[in-house]
Amino acid sequence: MMLPLANLLPRKIRTAISVLAVGVGVALFLVLVGLTGMLHEIADRTTNVDADIMVMPAAGPAILLGGGLPADKTEARLRAIPGVREAIPVLCWTLNLAGRDQNVFAVRPEDWHFFAKPDAIIEGRPLAGGYEMIIDTRLQRAGGYTLGRKIERLNHIFTIVGIAREGVAGRVFVPLDTLNECLQQDARRATFFYVKADGPAAVKPVCDAISAMKLSAFTLDEYYARLSNLLGDMHLVIGGVVTVAGFVCFLVILLTVYTMVIERTREIGILKGIGASRSQIFGLVLAEAGLIAASGIGVGFLMTWAGRTLILDLQPLWTIEIPPLRFAYAAALAAIGTFLGALHPALRAARQDPVESLRYE
Amino acid sequence: MKTIIETRGVTKVYRTDGVGTPALRGVDLSFRQGEFVSVMGPSGCGKSTLLYLLGLLDRPTEGTVLLAGTDTKGLGDSERTRLRRSHIGFVFQRFNLMAAISAEANVALALKVRRLPVGSAPRDMLAAVGLDAKRHRRPSALSVGEQQRVAIARALVTRPTVLLADEPTGNLDSEASDRVLELVARFHRELGQTIVLITHNEQVAARAGRLVRMRDGRIVAG
């Protein structure tokens, strides 16, 4: 058995704690990064529409809710702009489904084709009107819903008439008029509009014209970026956690390796006595720390998988997306923390006076 | 026979809290190739210090050590390590094996740190010291005498020109002690190494061809 591994195995508990500490740091980083995927998933869905521009009340929030726009009047104004081919009103509201609030997209049944390709409905049919509801497959799984199921919300009974493949703009769709009626709006209201321009060249002039109407207009790419910017604060939190995780990793390794070196003072003397050079002693200590780091990274990946599985089991509608490159970042973080933590004890071991070491009791 | 190792005016002073304690005082000694020398003296007379200086594990405060014709005075750590690897095999008094690995791995370690091919040499060497059947055991599963035989195998597996043994029988009963000394004597006959053996036991010392006596850091005979 190679010496670094043989040196670690007899100290099982200490080695296990060190490996676990590295693993927790790795898993914490990866799960946090993965959770930011939730906002990306919302942004992906919201912009997955056959349109070019989103129109909202001036200075409207990035998160869509409420009926801030008079639907018919705004539609007429938008359609009057040269270059606008379609103006599609959407009223957003929240309904509690599968145990948590879902953002409901209320749309006109005739506009459904802007939101989904014909094969997007995998069960049932598109909206026709009345108290109907389409949900996506993810919400179906989370809530155990079936086609035809009746759900009472907003003092009315809705029937699930269609199941759409996940990835469509909303998890829940209802007819626009139905939701307006349920909310007892005096006139049809809309939270925002999707606008389809005559062609790519028309997008910018249309945006400018809408802005001149004291409305906010974003291309779908701009809206995606706007939503992603909300991650800015989240990145600060992740940065903080990464720093703490890296520091904990560093401290645990420092303490473990330092203790190992002190414990084995005499053995280091013997190694020098039988011909080991400073660099070999240095390498031996770093190799032991490296084994802890490698095991910790492996354990961290396993903990990430287990954590992700557990979270998604408890919260099926959450999204945890971890880009492969992040695994490499996490491994690098653990490796750097380990190297820095092991550096001082390794140098100490390499510089140890062999005679003093041999006399060490 | 030519001189393989030599000390010239070697003085060693250990300093603790600014107070100097001389361990060796102007020691001049030379050891010829193939010579078997015992170094005797009471505890604290500087025997082990002399051995560490001969093995280039320590540096003299004054004077110099010549090993295989090389004056080691101005040498850096890496050059001293290289010389030690090429010429010296050590047997320490106790706790001298790596606890976490087997007897065979301990012997192989001496080859590995020198980046020499391992092959069957560790097993052959353990067979030569009568421990082939116990080669997979860790030191803790061996008797003290067996551990010392493993240490001898480890020291000799690299075929050093000089074997330095620091009271190798100090912790052994008479039977184990005899066995270890017979081994040392046998290897000396067969391999012709220079052996410097530290002891404070007259009977052990009597096995050597030459006896050096020390007292208070000085050579008083030999």
XYZ file of C-alpha atoms in Angstrom:
583
model
C 0.000 0.000 0.000
C 1.364 3.451 -0.806
C 2.694 5.311 2.221
C 0.399 8.395 2.155
C -2.700 6.198 2.091
C -1.273 3.856 4.714
C -0.608 6.831 6.968
C -4.199 8.055 6.679
C -6.061 4.788 7.141
C -5.143 4.116 10.780
C -6.526 7.559 11.724
C -9.972 6.752 10.449
C -12.124 9.204 12.406
C -9.857 12.174 11.882
C -9.469 11.372 8.209
C -13.226 10.909 7.836
C -13.950 14.263 9.505
C -11.454 16.010 7.231
C -12.912 14.353 4.146
C -16.408 15.290 5.285
C -15.414 18.922 5.878
C -14.050 19.190 2.344
C -17.134 17.393 1.016
C -19.555 19.730 2.778
C -17.751 22.741 1.317
C -17.934 21.283 -2.180
C -21.607 20.286 -1.847
C -22.622 23.638 -0.346
C -21.080 25.478 -3.260
C -22.618 23.232 -5.907
C -26.136 23.125 -4.456
C -26.186 26.908 -4.036
C -25.009 27.390 -7.590
C -27.603 24.871 -8.706
C -30.407 26.722 -6.959
C -29.687 29.851 -8.964
C -30.826 27.772 -11.917
C -34.372 28.357 -10.686
C -34.389 31.948 -11.875
C -32.759 30.949 -15.143
C -35.486 28.373 -15.645
C -38.168 31.037 -15.137
C -36.366 33.364 -17.527
C -36.051 30.560 -20.089
C -39.749 29.761 -19.894
C -40.926 33.371 -19.938
C -38.970 34.122 -23.081
C -39.889 30.819 -24.796
C -42.657 32.500 -26.813
C -43.065 33.188 -30.509
C -42.706 36.954 -30.036
C -39.986 39.598 -30.050
C -40.846 42.183 -27.418
C -42.358 42.354 -23.925
C -44.349 45.427 -23.014
C -45.106 46.416 -19.430
C -46.252 49.453 -17.536
C -43.443 52.022 -17.271
C -40.913 51.053 -14.563
C -42.741 47.756 -14.124
C -41.155 45.016 -12.017
C -39.212 42.158 -13.570
C -41.469 39.699 -11.767
C -44.794 39.654 -13.517
C -48.029 39.981 -11.537
C -51.305 41.923 -11.544
C -53.292 43.762 -14.126
C -51.494 47.032 -14.612
C -52.557 47.583 -18.228
C -56.019 48.027 -19.789
C -55.881 45.118 -22.214
C -58.087 46.287 -25.101
C -56.912 49.876 -25.131
C -53.251 48.950 -24.912
C -53.644 46.320 -27.614
C -55.216 48.881 -29.938
C -52.380 51.349 -29.305
C -49.743 48.689 -29.887
C -51.341 47.428 -33.083
C -51.364 50.987 -34.385
C -47.564 51.127 -34.316
C -46.033 50.470 -37.736
C -44.144 47.145 -37.723
C -46.302 45.463 -35.090
C -47.767 42.233 -36.398
C -49.316 40.877 -33.192
C -50.003 42.150 -29.670
C -50.696 39.361 -27.193
C -52.063 40.297 -23.764
C -51.152 38.213 -20.718
C -52.662 38.608 -17.267
C -50.609 37.048 -14.497
C -51.989 35.976 -11.163
C -51.024 33.479 -8.521
C -52.950 30.318 -7.718
C -52.003 27.776 -5.119
C -51.356 24.473 -6.852
C -49.252 21.503 -5.745
C -48.816 23.146 -2.371
C -47.336 26.439 -3.482
C -48.223 29.591 -5.355
C -47.948 29.251 -9.102
C -47.755 32.122 -11.549
C -50.777 31.669 -13.808
C -50.646 32.931 -17.378
C -54.104 34.035 -18.529
C -54.121 34.233 -22.325
C -56.664 34.371 -25.115
C -57.298 30.842 -26.433
C -56.672 32.058 -29.984
C -53.179 33.214 -28.922
C -52.152 29.756 -27.674
C -50.022 29.040 -30.756
C -47.660 31.869 -29.742
C -46.938 30.038 -26.496
C -46.533 26.487 -27.674
C -45.865 24.497 -30.795
C -48.638 22.101 -31.836
C -46.866 19.111 -30.241
C -46.462 20.861 -26.885
C -49.780 19.505 -25.637
C -49.043 15.900 -24.754
C -52.453 15.147 -23.279
C -55.825 16.821 -23.876
C -56.271 19.966 -25.931
C -55.552 23.726 -25.937
C -57.778 26.201 -24.106
C -61.168 26.891 -25.624
C -62.619 29.241 -23.015
C -64.508 29.095 -19.739
C -63.143 27.574 -16.571
C -60.402 25.583 -18.187
C -56.828 25.120 -17.252
C -53.655 23.826 -18.891
C -50.767 22.789 -16.670
C -47.252 21.686 -17.543
C -45.857 18.210 -16.929
C -43.754 19.322 -13.996
C -46.725 20.720 -12.106
C -48.648 17.599 -13.054
C -45.955 15.423 -11.451
C -45.605 17.655 -8.401
C -49.330 17.796 -7.715
C -50.273 14.373 -9.059
C -52.839 16.020 -11.340
C -54.603 14.171 -14.146
C -56.404 15.304 -17.253
C -60.023 16.195 -16.511
C -59.378 16.812 -12.817
C -61.500 19.596 -11.358
C -59.836 22.152 -9.134
C -61.649 24.828 -7.178
C -59.844 28.135 -7.144
C -61.022 31.780 -7.018
C -64.479 30.481 -6.050
C -64.834 28.642 -9.347
C -64.203 25.092 -10.460
C -61.557 24.806 -13.169
C -61.055 21.666 -15.252
C -57.647 20.567 -16.453
C -58.146 20.236 -20.204
C -54.542 19.938 -21.299
C -51.090 18.906 -20.124
C -48.277 20.782 -21.838
C -44.660 19.685 -22.041
C -42.569 21.608 -19.481
C -40.741 24.585 -20.937
C -43.819 26.488 -22.040
C -44.012 30.048 -20.703
C -46.308 29.347 -17.761
C -46.777 26.361 -15.519
C -50.514 27.146 -15.575
C -52.614 28.685 -18.359
C -56.241 29.837 -18.083
C -58.334 31.903 -20.510
C -57.804 35.646 -20.195
C -61.508 36.488 -19.956
C -62.077 33.831 -17.321
C -59.373 35.200 -15.017
C -60.554 38.784 -15.540
C -64.017 37.670 -14.606
C -62.797 35.778 -11.538
C -60.887 38.845 -10.415
C -64.001 40.976 -11.029
C -62.125 43.489 -13.166
C -64.323 46.220 -14.636
C -62.545 45.924 -17.963
C -60.124 43.384 -19.390
C -56.746 43.915 -17.777
C -53.303 42.634 -18.724
C -50.061 42.399 -16.792
C -47.957 42.702 -19.907
C -48.011 42.137 -23.663
C -45.901 40.064 -25.941
C -45.426 41.858 -29.258
C -44.422 40.182 -32.480
C -42.791 42.492 -35.008
C -42.943 42.238 -38.785
C -39.323 41.120 -38.892
C -35.979 41.498 -37.114
C -35.436 44.945 -38.628
C -38.711 46.182 -37.156
C -37.906 45.176 -33.557
C -35.841 48.239 -32.639
C -38.152 50.858 -34.165
C -41.156 49.157 -32.544
C -39.401 49.157 -29.156
C -38.604 52.855 -29.536
C -42.172 53.655 -30.519
C -43.567 51.737 -27.518
C -41.167 53.517 -25.174
C -42.433 56.820 -26.531
C -45.906 55.739 -25.338
C -44.625 55.744 -21.745
C -44.548 51.973 -21.626
C -41.545 49.762 -20.940
C -40.477 47.676 -23.897
C -37.796 45.006 -23.837
C -36.714 42.527 -26.428
C -36.953 39.012 -25.072
C -33.166 38.915 -24.795
C -33.181 42.142 -22.786
C -35.881 40.786 -20.512
C -33.882 37.571 -20.000
C -30.847 39.655 -19.057
C -32.972 41.799 -16.732
C -34.243 38.737 -14.917
C -30.745 37.254 -14.750
C -29.489 40.480 -13.175
C -31.683 39.677 -10.206
C -29.093 36.979 -9.569
C -26.560 39.670 -8.761
C -27.295 39.610 -5.025
C -27.471 35.845 -5.096
C -23.967 35.748 -6.552
C -22.788 37.847 -3.597
C -24.301 35.300 -1.218
C -22.695 32.465 -3.153
C -19.381 34.310 -3.108
C -19.671 34.614 0.675
C -20.495 30.944 1.102
C -17.677 29.935 -1.220
C -15.233 32.032 0.810
C -16.420 30.511 4.093
C -16.406 26.983 2.629
C -12.901 27.477 1.248
C -11.690 28.876 4.587
C -13.217 25.992 6.560
C -11.594 23.550 4.136
C -8.277 25.364 4.636
C -8.562 25.320 8.452
C -9.570 21.665 8.675
C -6.739 20.584 6.419
C -4.274 22.833 8.247
C -5.250 21.349 11.596
C -5.326 17.758 10.345
C -2.034 17.890 8.497
C -0.332 19.870 11.248
C -1.387 17.236 13.797
C -0.212 14.475 11.457
C 3.203 16.095 11.123
C 3.607 16.608 14.880
C 2.488 13.023 15.556
C 4.945 11.629 13.089
C 7.937 13.747 13.993
C 10.025 10.665 14.707
C 8.924 8.926 11.536
C 9.990 11.959 9.537
C 13.400 11.698 11.207
C 13.589 8.020 10.255
C 12.636 8.823 6.663
C 15.430 11.375 6.500
C 17.737 8.827 8.081
C 17.027 6.304 5.356
C 17.693 8.869 2.670
C 14.502 10.866 2.069
C 15.130 14.389 0.828
C 13.288 17.520 1.935
C 11.266 17.526 -1.259
C 10.264 13.900 -0.722
C 9.032 14.661 2.820
C 7.227 17.750 1.500
C 5.672 15.674 -1.274
C 4.621 12.940 1.154
C 2.736 15.387 3.385
C 1.128 17.083 0.396
C 0.167 13.688 -1.029
C -1.634 12.818 2.216
C -3.496 16.143 2.094
C -4.187 15.526 -1.596
C -5.771 12.175 -0.800
C -8.030 13.879 1.756
C -8.944 16.528 -0.818
C -9.616 13.991 -3.581
C -11.811 11.908 -1.287
C -13.520 15.078 -0.042
C -14.255 16.179 -3.593
C -15.724 12.757 -4.385
C -17.805 12.813 -1.211
C -18.859 16.381 -2.027
C -20.102 15.318 -5.455
C -22.047 12.460 -3.871
C -23.501 14.817 -1.255
C -24.473 17.207 -4.037
C -26.284 14.436 -5.875
C -28.002 13.297 -2.664
C -28.859 16.871 -1.674
C -30.256 17.644 -5.109
C -32.331 14.467 -5.116
C -33.664 15.209 -1.632
C -34.496 18.854 -2.383
C -36.244 17.985 -5.639
C -38.126 15.235 -3.873
C -39.372 17.692 -1.261
C -39.801 20.579 -3.700
C -40.501 19.106 -7.151
C -41.035 22.521 -8.731
C -37.629 23.825 -7.754
C -34.868 23.743 -10.302
C -31.309 22.791 -9.420
C -29.136 23.076 -12.488
C -25.404 22.647 -12.030
C -23.356 23.322 -15.165
C -20.533 20.733 -15.519
C -17.926 23.492 -15.331
C -19.097 24.285 -11.783
C -18.013 20.820 -10.686
C -14.547 21.694 -11.904
C -14.711 25.031 -10.010
C -15.758 23.218 -6.825
C -12.929 20.705 -7.196
C -10.457 23.520 -7.816
C -11.740 25.396 -4.758
C -11.257 22.331 -2.549
C -7.843 21.607 -4.067
C -6.634 25.178 -3.508
C -7.963 25.225 0.087
C -6.256 21.899 0.739
C -2.974 22.961 -0.805
C -2.866 26.193 1.189
C -3.834 24.368 4.373
C -1.176 21.686 3.904
C 1.560 24.045 2.768
C 2.776 25.225 6.172
C 2.807 21.797 7.860
C 4.464 20.263 4.792
C 7.213 22.897 4.829
C 7.630 22.380 8.560
C 8.005 18.641 8.052
C 10.492 19.119 5.214
C 12.616 21.485 7.316
C 12.478 19.349 10.422
C 15.886 18.668 11.934
C 16.416 14.898 11.519
C 18.390 14.565 14.746
C 15.756 16.379 16.802
C 13.103 14.263 15.089
C 14.897 11.047 15.934
C 15.177 12.103 19.565
C 11.482 13.040 19.675
C 9.491 10.849 22.048
C 42.372 -0.592 3.012
C 41.351 2.950 2.188
C 39.511 5.241 4.551
C 35.786 5.494 3.836
C 34.771 7.885 6.572
C 36.753 10.299 8.666
C 36.235 13.042 11.244
C 38.740 15.873 11.584
C 38.649 17.968 14.739
C 34.900 17.506 15.057
C 33.271 19.457 17.838
C 29.554 19.573 18.421
C 27.936 22.001 20.817
C 24.199 21.956 21.461
C 22.735 25.291 22.460
C 19.670 25.545 24.661
C 18.451 28.946 25.864
C 21.819 30.449 24.974
C 23.762 27.885 27.010
C 26.162 25.714 25.043
C 26.592 22.045 25.967
C 29.516 20.347 24.226
C 28.678 16.825 23.059
C 31.860 16.212 21.089
C 35.244 17.867 21.605
C 37.758 17.756 18.783
C 37.148 14.194 17.638
C 39.567 12.752 15.076
C 38.596 9.334 13.861
C 38.843 7.352 10.670
C 37.135 4.175 9.547
C 38.533 1.978 6.818
C 36.491 0.264 4.170
C 35.177 -3.088 5.438
C 36.058 -2.347 9.067
C 33.710 -3.405 11.905
C 34.035 -0.877 14.706
C 32.237 -0.665 18.030
C 31.955 2.678 19.780
C 31.502 2.357 23.522
C 31.022 4.763 26.311
C 28.662 5.783 29.078
C 25.364 7.500 28.394
C 25.773 11.123 27.314
C 29.376 10.701 26.179
C 28.488 11.721 22.609
C 28.193 8.311 20.891
C 24.881 8.996 19.160
C 25.991 12.522 18.252
C 29.051 11.036 16.593
C 26.869 8.582 14.669
C 24.535 11.321 13.416
C 27.539 13.359 12.270
C 29.059 10.331 10.505
C 25.705 9.746 8.797
C 25.447 13.403 7.721
C 22.197 13.854 9.609
C 23.814 16.652 11.613
C 26.577 19.190 11.062
C 29.554 19.679 13.345
C 29.968 23.007 15.136
C 33.649 22.827 14.263
C 35.740 20.460 12.158
C 34.555 18.352 9.265
C 33.439 14.898 8.209
C 34.807 13.291 5.078
C 32.689 10.593 3.474
C 34.062 8.554 0.586
C 36.705 11.211 0.072
C 34.256 14.111 -0.027
C 34.673 16.886 2.492
C 31.099 17.545 3.598
C 31.765 20.852 5.345
C 30.485 23.177 2.668
C 27.824 20.915 1.218
C 24.161 21.906 1.057
C 21.302 19.749 2.292
C 20.579 18.155 -1.068
C 24.220 17.179 -1.630
C 24.439 15.734 1.885
C 21.229 13.789 1.254
C 22.667 12.478 -2.000
C 25.878 11.348 -0.263
C 23.908 9.771 2.569
C 21.745 7.895 0.087
C 24.788 6.611 -1.778
C 26.806 5.399 1.177
C 24.920 5.199 4.461
C 22.522 2.717 5.987
C 21.079 3.476 9.421
C 19.764 1.199 12.134
C 18.233 3.112 15.011
C 17.733 1.918 18.547
C 13.899 1.762 18.640
C 10.672 2.928 17.084
C 12.542 2.812 13.842
C 9.978 1.444 11.419
C 7.045 3.147 9.736
C 4.111 1.879 11.746
C 1.462 2.080 9.021
C 3.078 -0.178 6.446
C 4.197 -3.815 6.317
C 7.698 -5.090 6.999
C 8.239 -5.595 3.267
C 7.005 -2.074 2.487
C 9.355 -0.682 5.129
C 12.296 -2.378 3.433
C 11.080 -1.268 0.000
C 10.842 2.316 1.246
C 14.620 2.573 1.499
C 14.839 1.716 -2.191
C 11.985 4.003 -3.171
C 13.387 7.122 -1.499
C 16.577 6.483 -3.439
C 14.527 5.934 -6.598
C 16.073 2.489 -7.018
C 14.184 -0.406 -8.596
C 12.395 -2.441 -5.945
C 11.787 -5.843 -7.540
C 12.212 -8.808 -5.212
C 15.032 -7.201 -3.190
C 12.895 -6.430 -0.073
C 11.569 -9.976 0.062
C 15.020 -11.455 -0.510
C 16.445 -9.266 2.227
C 13.699 -10.202 4.651
C 14.327 -13.846 3.837
C 17.989 -13.276 4.634
C 17.070 -12.003 8.119
C 14.624 -14.907 8.604
C 11.407 -12.956 8.231
C 10.104 -14.004 4.848
C 6.986 -15.545 6.384
C 6.193 -12.362 8.294
C 6.904 -9.888 5.530
C 3.266 -8.764 5.244
C 2.948 -7.978 8.930
C 3.012 -4.474 10.255
C 5.680 -3.590 12.830
C 3.142 -3.751 15.644
C 2.575 -7.429 14.824
C 6.288 -8.239 15.156
C 8.398 -8.729 18.262
C 10.956 -6.040 19.121
C 13.742 -8.338 17.942
C 11.947 -8.988 14.661
C 11.414 -5.256 14.180
C 15.123 -4.705 14.571
C 15.817 -7.414 11.988
C 13.476 -5.623 9.595
C 15.410 -2.419 10.296
C 18.656 -4.191 9.448
C 17.123 -5.520 6.236
C 15.991 -1.985 5.376
C 19.438 -0.553 6.089
C 21.220 -3.158 3.987
C 18.833 -3.549 1.063
C 20.414 -0.555 -0.648
C 23.893 -2.114 -0.263
C 25.396 0.886 1.567
C 29.155 1.148 1.965
C 28.707 2.146 5.622
C 26.212 0.748 8.129
C 25.676 2.945 11.176
C 23.870 1.215 14.034
C 22.801 3.124 17.123
C 22.513 0.603 19.959
C 20.627 -1.863 17.763
C 20.364 -4.356 20.628
C 19.592 -1.805 23.326
C 15.977 -2.900 23.719
C 16.393 -6.609 23.043
C 16.668 -9.614 25.303
C 19.868 -11.627 25.091
C 18.527 -14.179 22.599
C 17.152 -11.552 20.223
C 20.268 -9.491 20.754
C 22.515 -12.417 19.773
C 20.453 -13.034 16.662
C 20.677 -9.413 15.548
C 24.421 -9.285 16.183
C 24.953 -12.547 14.288
C 23.087 -11.025 11.388
C 25.208 -7.892 11.453
C 28.377 -9.984 11.622
C 27.189 -12.240 8.802
C 26.368 -9.348 6.507
C 29.717 -7.785 7.355
C 31.450 -10.975 6.244
C 29.321 -11.430 3.144
C 28.952 -7.851 1.932
C 32.100 -6.276 3.356
C 30.482 -3.071 4.548
C 32.038 -0.742 7.033
C 30.073 -1.084 10.243
C 30.049 1.436 13.069
C 28.068 0.071 15.972
C 27.252 2.139 19.030
C 26.821 0.210 22.257
C 27.438 0.400 25.957
C 27.573 -3.382 26.259
C 31.055 -4.909 26.486
C 29.925 -8.262 25.047
C 28.349 -6.593 22.063
C 31.405 -4.435 21.543
C 33.639 -7.486 21.662
C 32.181 -8.774 18.403
C 33.757 -5.921 16.457
C 37.268 -5.933 15.085
C 38.044 -2.563 16.619
C 36.795 -0.830 19.719
C 36.597 2.927 20.152
C 35.985 4.191 23.676
C 34.519 7.610 24.377
C 34.107 9.722 27.456
C 32.845 13.274 27.833
C 32.813 13.874 24.122
C 36.378 12.693 23.548
C 37.973 9.543 22.177
C 39.837 7.875 24.979
C 40.847 4.663 23.211
C 40.841 3.188 19.710
